[in-house]
Coordinates of C-alpha atoms in Angstrom, one line a residue:
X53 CA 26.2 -81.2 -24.2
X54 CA 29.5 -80.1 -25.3
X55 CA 31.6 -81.8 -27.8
X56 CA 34.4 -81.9 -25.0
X57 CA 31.7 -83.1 -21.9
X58 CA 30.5 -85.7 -24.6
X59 CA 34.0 -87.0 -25.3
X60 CA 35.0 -86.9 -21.5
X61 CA 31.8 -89.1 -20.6
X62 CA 32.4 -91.6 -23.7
X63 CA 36.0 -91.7 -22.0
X64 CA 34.8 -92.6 -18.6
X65 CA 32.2 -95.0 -19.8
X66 CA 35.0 -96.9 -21.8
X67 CA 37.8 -97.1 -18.8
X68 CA 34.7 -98.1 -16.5
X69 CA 34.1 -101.3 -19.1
X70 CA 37.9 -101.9 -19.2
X71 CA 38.5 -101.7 -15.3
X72 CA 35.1 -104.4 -15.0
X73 CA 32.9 -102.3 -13.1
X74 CA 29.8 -104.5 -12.5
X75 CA 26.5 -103.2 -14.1
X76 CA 24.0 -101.8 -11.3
X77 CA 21.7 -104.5 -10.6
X78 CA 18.2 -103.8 -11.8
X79 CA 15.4 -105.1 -9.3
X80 CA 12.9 -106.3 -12.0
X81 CA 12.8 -109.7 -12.8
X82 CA 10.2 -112.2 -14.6
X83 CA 8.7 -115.5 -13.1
X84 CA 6.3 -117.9 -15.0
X85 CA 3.6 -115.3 -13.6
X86 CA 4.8 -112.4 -14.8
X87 CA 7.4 -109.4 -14.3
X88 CA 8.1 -108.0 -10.5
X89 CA 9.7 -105.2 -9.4
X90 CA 11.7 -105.3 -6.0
X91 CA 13.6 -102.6 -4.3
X92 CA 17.9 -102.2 -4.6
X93 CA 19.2 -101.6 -1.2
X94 CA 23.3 -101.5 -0.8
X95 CA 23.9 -105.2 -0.3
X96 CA 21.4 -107.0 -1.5
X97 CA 17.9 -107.1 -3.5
X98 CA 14.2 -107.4 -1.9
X99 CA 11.5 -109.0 -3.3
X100 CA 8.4 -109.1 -0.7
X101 CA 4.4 -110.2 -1.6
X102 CA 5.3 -112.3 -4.4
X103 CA 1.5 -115.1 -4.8
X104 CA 2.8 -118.6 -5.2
X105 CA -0.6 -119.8 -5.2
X106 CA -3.8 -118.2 -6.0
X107 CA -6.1 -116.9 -3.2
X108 CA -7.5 -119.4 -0.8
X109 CA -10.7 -117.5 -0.5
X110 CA -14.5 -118.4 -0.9
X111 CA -14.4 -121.4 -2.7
X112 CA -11.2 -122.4 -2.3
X113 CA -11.7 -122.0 1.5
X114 CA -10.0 -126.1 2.3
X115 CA -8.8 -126.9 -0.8
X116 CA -5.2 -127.7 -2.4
X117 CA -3.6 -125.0 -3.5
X118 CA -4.5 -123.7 -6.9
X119 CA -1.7 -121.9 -9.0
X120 CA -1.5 -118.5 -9.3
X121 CA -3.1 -116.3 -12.4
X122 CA -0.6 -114.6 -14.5
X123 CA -0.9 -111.1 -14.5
X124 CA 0.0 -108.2 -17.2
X125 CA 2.9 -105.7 -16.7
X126 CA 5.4 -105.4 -14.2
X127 CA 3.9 -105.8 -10.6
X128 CA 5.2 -104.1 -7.5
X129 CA 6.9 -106.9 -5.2
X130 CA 8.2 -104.0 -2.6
X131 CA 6.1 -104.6 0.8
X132 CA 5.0 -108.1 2.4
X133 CA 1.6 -110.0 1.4
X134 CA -0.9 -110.2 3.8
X135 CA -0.4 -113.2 6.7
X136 CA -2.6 -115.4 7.3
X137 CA -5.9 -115.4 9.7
X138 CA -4.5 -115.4 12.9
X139 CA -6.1 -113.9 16.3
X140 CA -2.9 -113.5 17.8
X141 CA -1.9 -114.6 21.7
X142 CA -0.4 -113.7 24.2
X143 CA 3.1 -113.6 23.2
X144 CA 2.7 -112.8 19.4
X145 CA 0.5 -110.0 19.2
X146 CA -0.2 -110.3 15.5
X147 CA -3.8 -110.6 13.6
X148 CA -5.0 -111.2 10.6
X149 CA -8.5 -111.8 8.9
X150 CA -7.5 -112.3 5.4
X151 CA -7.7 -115.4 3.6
X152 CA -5.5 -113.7 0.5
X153 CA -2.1 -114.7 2.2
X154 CA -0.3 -117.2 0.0
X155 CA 2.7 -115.2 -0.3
X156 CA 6.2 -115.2 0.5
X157 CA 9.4 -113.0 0.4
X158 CA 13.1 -113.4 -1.5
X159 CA 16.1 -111.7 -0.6
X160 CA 19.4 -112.2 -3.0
X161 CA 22.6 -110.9 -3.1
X162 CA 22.8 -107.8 -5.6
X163 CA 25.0 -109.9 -8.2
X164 CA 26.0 -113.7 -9.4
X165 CA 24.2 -116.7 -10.0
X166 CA 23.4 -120.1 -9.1
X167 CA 23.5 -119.3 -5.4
X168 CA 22.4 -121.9 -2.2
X169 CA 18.5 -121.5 -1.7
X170 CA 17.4 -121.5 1.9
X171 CA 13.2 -121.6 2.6
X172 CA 12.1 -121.0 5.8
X173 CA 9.2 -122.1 7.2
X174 CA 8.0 -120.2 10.3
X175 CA 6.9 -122.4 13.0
X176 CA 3.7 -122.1 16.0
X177 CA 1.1 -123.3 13.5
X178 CA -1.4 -120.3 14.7
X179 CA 0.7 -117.0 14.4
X180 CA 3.6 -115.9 12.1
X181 CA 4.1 -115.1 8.7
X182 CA 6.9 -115.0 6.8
X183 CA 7.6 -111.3 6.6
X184 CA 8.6 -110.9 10.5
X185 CA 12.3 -113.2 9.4
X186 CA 14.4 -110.7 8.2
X187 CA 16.3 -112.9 5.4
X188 CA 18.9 -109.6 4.9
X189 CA 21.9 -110.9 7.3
X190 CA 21.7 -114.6 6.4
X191 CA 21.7 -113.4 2.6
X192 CA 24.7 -111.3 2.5
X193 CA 26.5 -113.1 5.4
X194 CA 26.0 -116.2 3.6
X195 CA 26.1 -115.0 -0.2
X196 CA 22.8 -117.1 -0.6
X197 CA 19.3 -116.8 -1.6
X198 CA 16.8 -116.8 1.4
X199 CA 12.7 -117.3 1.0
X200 CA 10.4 -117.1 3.8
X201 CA 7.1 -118.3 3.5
X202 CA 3.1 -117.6 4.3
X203 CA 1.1 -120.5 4.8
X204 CA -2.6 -121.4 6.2
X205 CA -2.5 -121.6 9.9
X206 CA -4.7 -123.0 12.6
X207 CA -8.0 -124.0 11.2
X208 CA -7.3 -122.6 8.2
X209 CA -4.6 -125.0 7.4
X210 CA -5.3 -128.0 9.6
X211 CA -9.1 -128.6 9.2
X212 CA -10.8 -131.8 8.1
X213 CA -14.3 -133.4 7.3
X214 CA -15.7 -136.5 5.7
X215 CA -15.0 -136.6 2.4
X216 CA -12.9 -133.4 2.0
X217 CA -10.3 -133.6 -0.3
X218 CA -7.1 -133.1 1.5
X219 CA -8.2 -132.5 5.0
X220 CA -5.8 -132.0 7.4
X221 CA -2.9 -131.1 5.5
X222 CA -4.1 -127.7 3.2
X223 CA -0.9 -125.6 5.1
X224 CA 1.5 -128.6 4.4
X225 CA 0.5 -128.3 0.9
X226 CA 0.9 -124.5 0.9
X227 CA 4.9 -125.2 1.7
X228 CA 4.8 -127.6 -1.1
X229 CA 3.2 -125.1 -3.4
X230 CA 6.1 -122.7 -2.3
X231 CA 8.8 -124.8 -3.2
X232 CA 7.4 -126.1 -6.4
X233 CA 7.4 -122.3 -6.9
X234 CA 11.2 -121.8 -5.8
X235 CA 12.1 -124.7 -8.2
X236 CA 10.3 -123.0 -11.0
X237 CA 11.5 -119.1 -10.4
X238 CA 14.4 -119.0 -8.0
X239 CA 16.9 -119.3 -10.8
X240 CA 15.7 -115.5 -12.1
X241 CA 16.8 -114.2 -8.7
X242 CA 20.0 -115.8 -8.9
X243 CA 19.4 -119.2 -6.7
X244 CA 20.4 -122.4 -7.6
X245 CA 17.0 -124.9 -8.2
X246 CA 18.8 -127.9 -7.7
X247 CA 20.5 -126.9 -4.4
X248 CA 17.5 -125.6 -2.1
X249 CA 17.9 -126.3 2.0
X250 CA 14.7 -126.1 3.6
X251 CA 14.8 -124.6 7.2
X252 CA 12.1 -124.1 10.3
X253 CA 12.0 -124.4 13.5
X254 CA 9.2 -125.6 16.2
X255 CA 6.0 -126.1 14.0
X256 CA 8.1 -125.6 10.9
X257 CA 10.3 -128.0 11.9
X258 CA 7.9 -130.4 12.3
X259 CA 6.9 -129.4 8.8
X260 CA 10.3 -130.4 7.5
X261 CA 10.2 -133.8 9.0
X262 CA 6.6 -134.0 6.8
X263 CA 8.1 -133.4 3.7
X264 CA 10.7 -135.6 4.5
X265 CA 8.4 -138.8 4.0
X266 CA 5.8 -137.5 1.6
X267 CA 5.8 -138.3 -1.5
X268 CA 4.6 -134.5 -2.6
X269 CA 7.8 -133.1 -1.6
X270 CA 10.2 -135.5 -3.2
X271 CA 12.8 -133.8 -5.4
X272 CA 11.7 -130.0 -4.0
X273 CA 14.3 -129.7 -1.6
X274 CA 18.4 -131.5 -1.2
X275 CA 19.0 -130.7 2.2
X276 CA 17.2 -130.2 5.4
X277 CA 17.5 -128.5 8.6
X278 CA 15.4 -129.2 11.7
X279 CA 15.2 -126.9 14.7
X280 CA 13.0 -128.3 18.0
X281 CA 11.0 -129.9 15.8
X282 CA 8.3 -132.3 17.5
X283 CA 8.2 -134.8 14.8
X284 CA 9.2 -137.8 17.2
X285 CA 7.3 -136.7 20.7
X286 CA 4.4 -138.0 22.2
X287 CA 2.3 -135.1 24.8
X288 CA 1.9 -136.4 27.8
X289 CA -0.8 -135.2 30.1
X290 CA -1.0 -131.2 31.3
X291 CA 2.9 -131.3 29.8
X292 CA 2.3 -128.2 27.8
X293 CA -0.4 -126.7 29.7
X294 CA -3.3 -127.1 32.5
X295 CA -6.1 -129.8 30.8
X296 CA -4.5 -130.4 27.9
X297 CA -5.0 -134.3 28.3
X298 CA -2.4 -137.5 26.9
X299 CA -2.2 -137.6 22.7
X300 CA 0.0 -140.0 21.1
X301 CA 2.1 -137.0 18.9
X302 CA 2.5 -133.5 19.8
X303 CA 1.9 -132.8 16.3
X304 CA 0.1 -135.6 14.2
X305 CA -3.6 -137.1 14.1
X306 CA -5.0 -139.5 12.2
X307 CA -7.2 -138.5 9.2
X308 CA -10.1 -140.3 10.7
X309 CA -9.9 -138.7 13.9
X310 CA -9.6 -135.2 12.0
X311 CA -12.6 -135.6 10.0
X312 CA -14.8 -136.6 13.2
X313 CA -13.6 -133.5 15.0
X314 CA -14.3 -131.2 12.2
X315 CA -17.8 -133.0 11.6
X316 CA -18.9 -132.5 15.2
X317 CA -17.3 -128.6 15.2
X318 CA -19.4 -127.7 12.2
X319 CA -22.6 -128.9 14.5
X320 CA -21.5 -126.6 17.0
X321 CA -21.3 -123.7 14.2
X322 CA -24.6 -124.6 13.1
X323 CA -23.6 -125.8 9.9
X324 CA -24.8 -129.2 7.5
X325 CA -22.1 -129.4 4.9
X326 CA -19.3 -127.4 3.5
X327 CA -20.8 -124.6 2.1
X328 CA -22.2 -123.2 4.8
X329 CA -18.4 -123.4 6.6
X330 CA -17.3 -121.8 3.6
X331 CA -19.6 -118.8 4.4
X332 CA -18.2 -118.4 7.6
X333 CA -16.6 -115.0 8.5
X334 CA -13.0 -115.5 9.2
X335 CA -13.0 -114.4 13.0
X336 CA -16.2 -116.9 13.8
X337 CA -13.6 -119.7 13.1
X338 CA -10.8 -118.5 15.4
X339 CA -11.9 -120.7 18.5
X340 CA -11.0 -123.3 16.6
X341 CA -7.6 -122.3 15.6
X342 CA -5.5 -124.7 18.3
X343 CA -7.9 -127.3 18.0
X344 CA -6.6 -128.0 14.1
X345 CA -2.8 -127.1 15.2
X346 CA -2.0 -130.8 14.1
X347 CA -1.6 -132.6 10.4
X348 CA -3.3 -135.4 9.5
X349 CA -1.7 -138.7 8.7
X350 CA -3.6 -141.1 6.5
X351 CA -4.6 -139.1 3.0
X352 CA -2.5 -137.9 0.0
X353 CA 0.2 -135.6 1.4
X354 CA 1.2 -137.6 4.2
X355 CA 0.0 -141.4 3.6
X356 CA 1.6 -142.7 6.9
X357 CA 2.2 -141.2 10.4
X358 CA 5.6 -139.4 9.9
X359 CA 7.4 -140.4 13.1
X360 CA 6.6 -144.8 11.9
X361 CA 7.9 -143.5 8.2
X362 CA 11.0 -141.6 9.9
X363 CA 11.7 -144.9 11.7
X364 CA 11.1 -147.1 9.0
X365 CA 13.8 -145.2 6.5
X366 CA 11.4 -144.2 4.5
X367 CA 12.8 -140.0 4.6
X368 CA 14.2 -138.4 1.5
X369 CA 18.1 -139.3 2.0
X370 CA 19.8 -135.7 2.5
X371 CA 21.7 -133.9 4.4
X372 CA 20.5 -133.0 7.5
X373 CA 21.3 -129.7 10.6
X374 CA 18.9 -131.2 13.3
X375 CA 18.9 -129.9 17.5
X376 CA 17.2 -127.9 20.4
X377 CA 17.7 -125.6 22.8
X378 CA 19.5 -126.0 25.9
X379 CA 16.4 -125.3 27.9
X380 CA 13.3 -125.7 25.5
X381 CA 10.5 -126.5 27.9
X382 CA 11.3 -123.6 29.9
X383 CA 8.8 -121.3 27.5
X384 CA 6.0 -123.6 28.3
X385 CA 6.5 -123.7 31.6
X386 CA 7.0 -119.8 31.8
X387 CA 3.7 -119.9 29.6
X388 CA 1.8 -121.8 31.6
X389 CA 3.1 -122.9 35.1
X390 CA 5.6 -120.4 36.0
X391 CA 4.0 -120.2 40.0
X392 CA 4.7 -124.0 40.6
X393 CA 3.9 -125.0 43.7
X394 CA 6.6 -128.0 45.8
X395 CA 3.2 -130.1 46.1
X396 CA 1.6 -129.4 42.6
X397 CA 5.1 -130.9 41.1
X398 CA 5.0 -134.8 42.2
X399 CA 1.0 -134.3 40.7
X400 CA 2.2 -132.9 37.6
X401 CA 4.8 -135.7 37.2
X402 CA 2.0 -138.8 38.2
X403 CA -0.5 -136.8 35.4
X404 CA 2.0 -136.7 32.6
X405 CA 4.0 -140.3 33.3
X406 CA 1.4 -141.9 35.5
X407 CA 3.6 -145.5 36.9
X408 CA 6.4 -144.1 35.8
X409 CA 6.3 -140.8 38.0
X410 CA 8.2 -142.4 41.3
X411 CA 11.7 -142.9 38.8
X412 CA 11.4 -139.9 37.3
X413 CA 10.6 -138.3 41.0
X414 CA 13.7 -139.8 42.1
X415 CA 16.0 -139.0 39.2
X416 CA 14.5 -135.3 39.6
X417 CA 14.1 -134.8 42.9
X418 CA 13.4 -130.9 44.0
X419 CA 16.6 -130.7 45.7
X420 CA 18.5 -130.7 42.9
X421 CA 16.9 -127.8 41.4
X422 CA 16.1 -123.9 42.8
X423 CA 12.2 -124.1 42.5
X424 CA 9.6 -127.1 41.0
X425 CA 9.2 -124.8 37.7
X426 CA 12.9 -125.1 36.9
X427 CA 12.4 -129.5 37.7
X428 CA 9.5 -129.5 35.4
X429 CA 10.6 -127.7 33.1
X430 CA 13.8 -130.0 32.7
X431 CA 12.0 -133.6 33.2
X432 CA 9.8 -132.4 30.4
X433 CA 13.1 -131.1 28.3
X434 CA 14.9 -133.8 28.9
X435 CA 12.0 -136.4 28.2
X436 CA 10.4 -134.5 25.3
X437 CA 12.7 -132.2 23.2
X438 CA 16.5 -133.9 24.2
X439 CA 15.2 -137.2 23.6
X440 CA 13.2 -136.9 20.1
X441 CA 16.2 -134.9 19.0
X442 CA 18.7 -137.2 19.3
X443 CA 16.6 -140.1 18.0
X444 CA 15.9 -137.6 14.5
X445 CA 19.5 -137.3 14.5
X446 CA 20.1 -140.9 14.9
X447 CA 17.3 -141.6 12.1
X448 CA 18.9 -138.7 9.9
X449 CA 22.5 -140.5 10.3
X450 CA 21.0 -143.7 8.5
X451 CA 19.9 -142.2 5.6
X452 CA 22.9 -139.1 4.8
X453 CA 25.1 -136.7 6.6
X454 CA 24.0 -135.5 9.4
X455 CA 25.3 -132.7 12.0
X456 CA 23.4 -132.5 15.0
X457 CA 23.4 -129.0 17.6
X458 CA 22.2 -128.2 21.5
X459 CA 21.6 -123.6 21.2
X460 CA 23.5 -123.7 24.7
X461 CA 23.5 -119.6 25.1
X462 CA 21.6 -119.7 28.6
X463 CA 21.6 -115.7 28.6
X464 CA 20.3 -115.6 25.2
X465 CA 17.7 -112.0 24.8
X466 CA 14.4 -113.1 25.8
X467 CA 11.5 -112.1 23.4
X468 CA 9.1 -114.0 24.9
X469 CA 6.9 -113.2 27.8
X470 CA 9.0 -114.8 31.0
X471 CA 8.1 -114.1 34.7
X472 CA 10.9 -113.2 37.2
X473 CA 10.8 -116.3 39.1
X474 CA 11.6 -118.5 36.3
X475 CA 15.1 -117.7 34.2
X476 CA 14.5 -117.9 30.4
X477 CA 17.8 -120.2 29.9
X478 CA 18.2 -121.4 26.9
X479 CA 14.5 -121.6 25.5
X480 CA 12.3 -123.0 22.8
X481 CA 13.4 -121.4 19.8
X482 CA 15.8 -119.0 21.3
X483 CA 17.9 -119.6 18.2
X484 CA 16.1 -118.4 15.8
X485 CA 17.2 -114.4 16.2
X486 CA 20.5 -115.4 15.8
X487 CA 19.9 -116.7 12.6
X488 CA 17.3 -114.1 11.7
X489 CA 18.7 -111.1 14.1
X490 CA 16.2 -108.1 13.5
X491 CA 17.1 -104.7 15.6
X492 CA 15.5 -106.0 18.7
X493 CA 18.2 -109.1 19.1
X494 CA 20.7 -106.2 18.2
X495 CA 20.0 -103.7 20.5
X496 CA 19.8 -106.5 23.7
X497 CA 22.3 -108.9 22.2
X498 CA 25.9 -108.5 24.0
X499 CA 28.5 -108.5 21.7
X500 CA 29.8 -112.3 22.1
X501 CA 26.1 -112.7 20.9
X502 CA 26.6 -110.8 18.1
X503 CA 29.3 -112.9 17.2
X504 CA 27.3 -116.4 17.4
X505 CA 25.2 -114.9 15.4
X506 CA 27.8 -114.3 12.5
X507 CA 28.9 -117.6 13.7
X508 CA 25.9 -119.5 13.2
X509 CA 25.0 -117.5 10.0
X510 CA 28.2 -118.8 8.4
X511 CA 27.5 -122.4 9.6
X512 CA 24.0 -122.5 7.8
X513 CA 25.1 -121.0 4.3
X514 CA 27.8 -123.3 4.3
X515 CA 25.7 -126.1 5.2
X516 CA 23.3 -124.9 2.3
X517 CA 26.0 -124.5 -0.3
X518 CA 27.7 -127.5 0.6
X519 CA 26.4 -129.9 3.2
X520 CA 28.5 -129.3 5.3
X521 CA 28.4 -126.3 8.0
X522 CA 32.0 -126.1 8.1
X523 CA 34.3 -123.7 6.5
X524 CA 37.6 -121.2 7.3
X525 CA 37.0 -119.2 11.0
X526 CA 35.0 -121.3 11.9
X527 CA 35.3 -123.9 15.5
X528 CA 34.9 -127.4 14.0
X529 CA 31.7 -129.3 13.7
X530 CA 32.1 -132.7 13.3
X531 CA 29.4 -134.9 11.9
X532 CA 26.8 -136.3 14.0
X533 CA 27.9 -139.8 12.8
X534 CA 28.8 -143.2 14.8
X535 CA 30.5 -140.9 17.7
X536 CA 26.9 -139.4 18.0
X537 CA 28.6 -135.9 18.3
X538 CA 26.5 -132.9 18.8
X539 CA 28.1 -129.6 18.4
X540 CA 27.2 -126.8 21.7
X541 CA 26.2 -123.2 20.2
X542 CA 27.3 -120.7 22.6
X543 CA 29.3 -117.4 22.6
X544 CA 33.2 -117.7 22.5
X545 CA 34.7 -120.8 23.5
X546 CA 31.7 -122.8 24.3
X547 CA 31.0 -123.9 20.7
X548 CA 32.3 -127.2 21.0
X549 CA 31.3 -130.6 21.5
X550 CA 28.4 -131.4 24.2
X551 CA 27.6 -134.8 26.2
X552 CA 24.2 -134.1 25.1
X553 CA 23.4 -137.9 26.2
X554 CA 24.6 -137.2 29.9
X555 CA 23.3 -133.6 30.0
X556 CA 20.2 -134.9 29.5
X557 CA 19.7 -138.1 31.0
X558 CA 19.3 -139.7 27.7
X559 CA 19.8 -143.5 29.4
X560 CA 17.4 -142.7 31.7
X561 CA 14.7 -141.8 29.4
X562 CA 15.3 -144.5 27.1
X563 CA 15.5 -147.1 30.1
X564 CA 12.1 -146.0 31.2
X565 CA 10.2 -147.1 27.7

């Protein structure tokens, strides 16, 4: 190099430093394991396959999760960890048979610190990982820090037997393991520790109201949002789908009862004790994957049934984003029962509701509605989903600030298998891709869509940073509170407040206890 080209470059790198120029971010960063490297994109850093817990293989097959082994160097964080076992259905066509899964995924801005942490927990409880969320658009759009998280599914996660040390709950302890892991690292990829916002919806919401009331998960997380979580519902009869028969909770079963099912499954496997489970290939334990979909109540992690704890007070006192969607039984029903027949709906009613099925015939008479799918599907809306929802929001009121939502975009892009006869509406977890909008929700989205999207992403990295979703450009959201106000989500104008208690028949339902 020239003595002139020298001088020139020393110039510009001393007018760069006086103008401020940011330094370019660098992509390698250490956690208490060791260094990773992620990948630099334009607007924001990737970090993807990052082990928060060590292996749940052999062994360690049903047990707590163990913490991670350090490793030496810098390790390549730039593609997902494997998901969990899964087999995959009929409207998630994902698979898995490896037990290595405990991983999950952070994407950060490319500069500051002490940025809003959200963690999402993916819901079903038999598919999903984190790695399908893209966290990119809530990142940048919200200048926060967004984690999305692997944990044991199915059997893997929900399977008990006498004497087994945490049986029931191995994937609730999984999330825990996560955000003990966020508390410990986030801060080296810019997050804030002490302001984390934990986020799922369906299964993961259910999740959410777990942590809530166990002792665990105290202190991990300072504010909470709960999407058409199930925490509060009881399953009636056939309501989800043909000979499913009446439970007390969609989602919880008491540790007893879980340890007597898993004892009598491992007869059926031909197996004495837990090592011979243990030596089970992966896919020989897939029939069983639905049959351990619920957490048990009654050990360690969750002491108590969460919906008597929610009622008693007993939830970590934060600030809470709780709703559903407009239409959320519609998926089963499209699922399940989508061919309806006039005479199979007064049976369906009398199977799920039993004395109660002549007032809920008459307030949902097939008159009022274009075919006995579409009245099923909204007696079992109104009387499962609208009417836990409201009661979390009611129980989230009592103990902190609370902002409750109805997802009320009836046209919203279906990724979900739906027959013709039966219009998606508003369904269970429609939501999500406007929070986590991927190509697919771009290329069908219409561009008011688009726009709740950018809406809604706002609302929830406000409500992370702050507590509150509100903020400039944004239509009001007033806080659940004594007015028991629930904020519509819908393109344009139509975010704004909802009778949610007349939409859905909320005296009704509660008259009929």
């Amino acid at each position: 190099m020239s003595g002139r080209t020298a001088g020139l470059a020393l110039a510009a790198l001393l007018l760069a430093g006086c103008a401020g120029a940011p330094p370019e971010p660098t992509a390698v960063v250490r956690t208490e394991a060791g260094e990773l490297r992620g990948v630099v994109a334009a607007d924001h850093l990737s970090y993807q396959g990052i082990p928060y817990a060590a292996p749940p293989v052999g062994e360690l097959r049903w047990q707590p999760p163990k913490p991670v082994a350090a490793w030496t160097g810098t390790r390549a964080a730039d593609r997902p960890g494997n998901a969990c076992p899964q087999e995959g259905t009929e409207y998630a066509k994902t698979g898995s048979t490896t037990e290595d899964c405990l991983y999950l995924n952070v994407t950060t801005p490319r500069s500051g610190q002490r940025k809003p942490v959200l963690v999402w927990i993916h819901g079903d409880g038999v598919v999903g990982s984190g790695a399908l969320f893209d966290g990119v658009p809530l990142a940048t759009a919200g200048d926060a820090v967004v984690v999305t998280i692997n944990y044991r599914l199915g059997v893997f996660g929900g399977f008990g037997y006498p004497g087994l040390a945490g049986s029931g709950t191995f994937g609730l302890a999984d999330q825990q393991a996560a955000l003990r892991w966020v508390k410990q690292n986030i801060g080296a990829f810019g997050g804030d520790p002490g302001n984390v916002t934990v986020i799922g919806s369906s299964y993961g919401g259910s999740s959410i109201s777990a942590h809530l009331v166990s002792p665990g998960a105290q202190g991990l997380f300072q504010r909470a949002s709960v999407h058409s979580g199930e925490a509060l519902m009881p399953l009636p009869a056939g309501a989800v789908s043909p000979g499913i028969p009446a439970v007390d909770w969609f989602i919880w079963r008491s540790l007893a009862e879980t340890e007597q099912v898993g004892a009598a499954m491992a007869a059926e496997l031909g197996c004495a004790d837990l090592d011979c489970l243990r030596k089970l290939p992966v896919d020989k334990l897939f029939p069983l994957m639905r049959m351990f979909q619920s957490y048990a109540y009654g050990g360690e992690v969750l002491p108590e049934l969460p919906a008597a704890a929610l009622r008693a007070g007993k939830a970590q006192p934060v600030p809470m984003v709780t709703g559903i969607t407009r239409d959320e039984h519609r998926t089963f029903v499209g699922l399940f029962r989508a061919e309806l027949s006039a005479a199979e709906y007064p049976k369906l009613v009398a199977e799920a509701f039993g004395a109660k099925a002549d007032r809920i015939l008459r307030e949902y008479p097939l008159s009022q509605f274009e075919s006995p799918a579409l009245a099923w599907s909204e007696v079992l809306t109104d009387g499962l989903w609208a009417t836990a929802a409201f009661e979390q929001a009611e129980l989230g009121a009592q103990r902190g600030k609370t902002f409750a939502y109805s997802f009320a975009d009836r046209e919203a892009p279906s990724y979900l298998p739906f027959p013709q006869s039966l219009p998606p509406g508003a369904f269970h977890a429609a939501d999500t891709p406007y929070l986590f909008p991927d190509k697919g929700f771009r290329d069908k989205a219409k561009p008011g869509q688009r726009e709740l999207s950018e809406r809604m992403l706002k609302y929830w990295a406000n409500f992370a940073r702050t507590g509150d979703p509100n903020g400039p450009g944004l239509p009001k959201w007033d806080e659940f509170g004594p007015a028991k106000y629930v904020q519509a989500l819908a393109p344009g104008e139509a975010t704004r407040q909802v009778d949610f208690p007349a939409q859905h028949r909320l005296e009704f339902w509660r008259g009929l206890r």
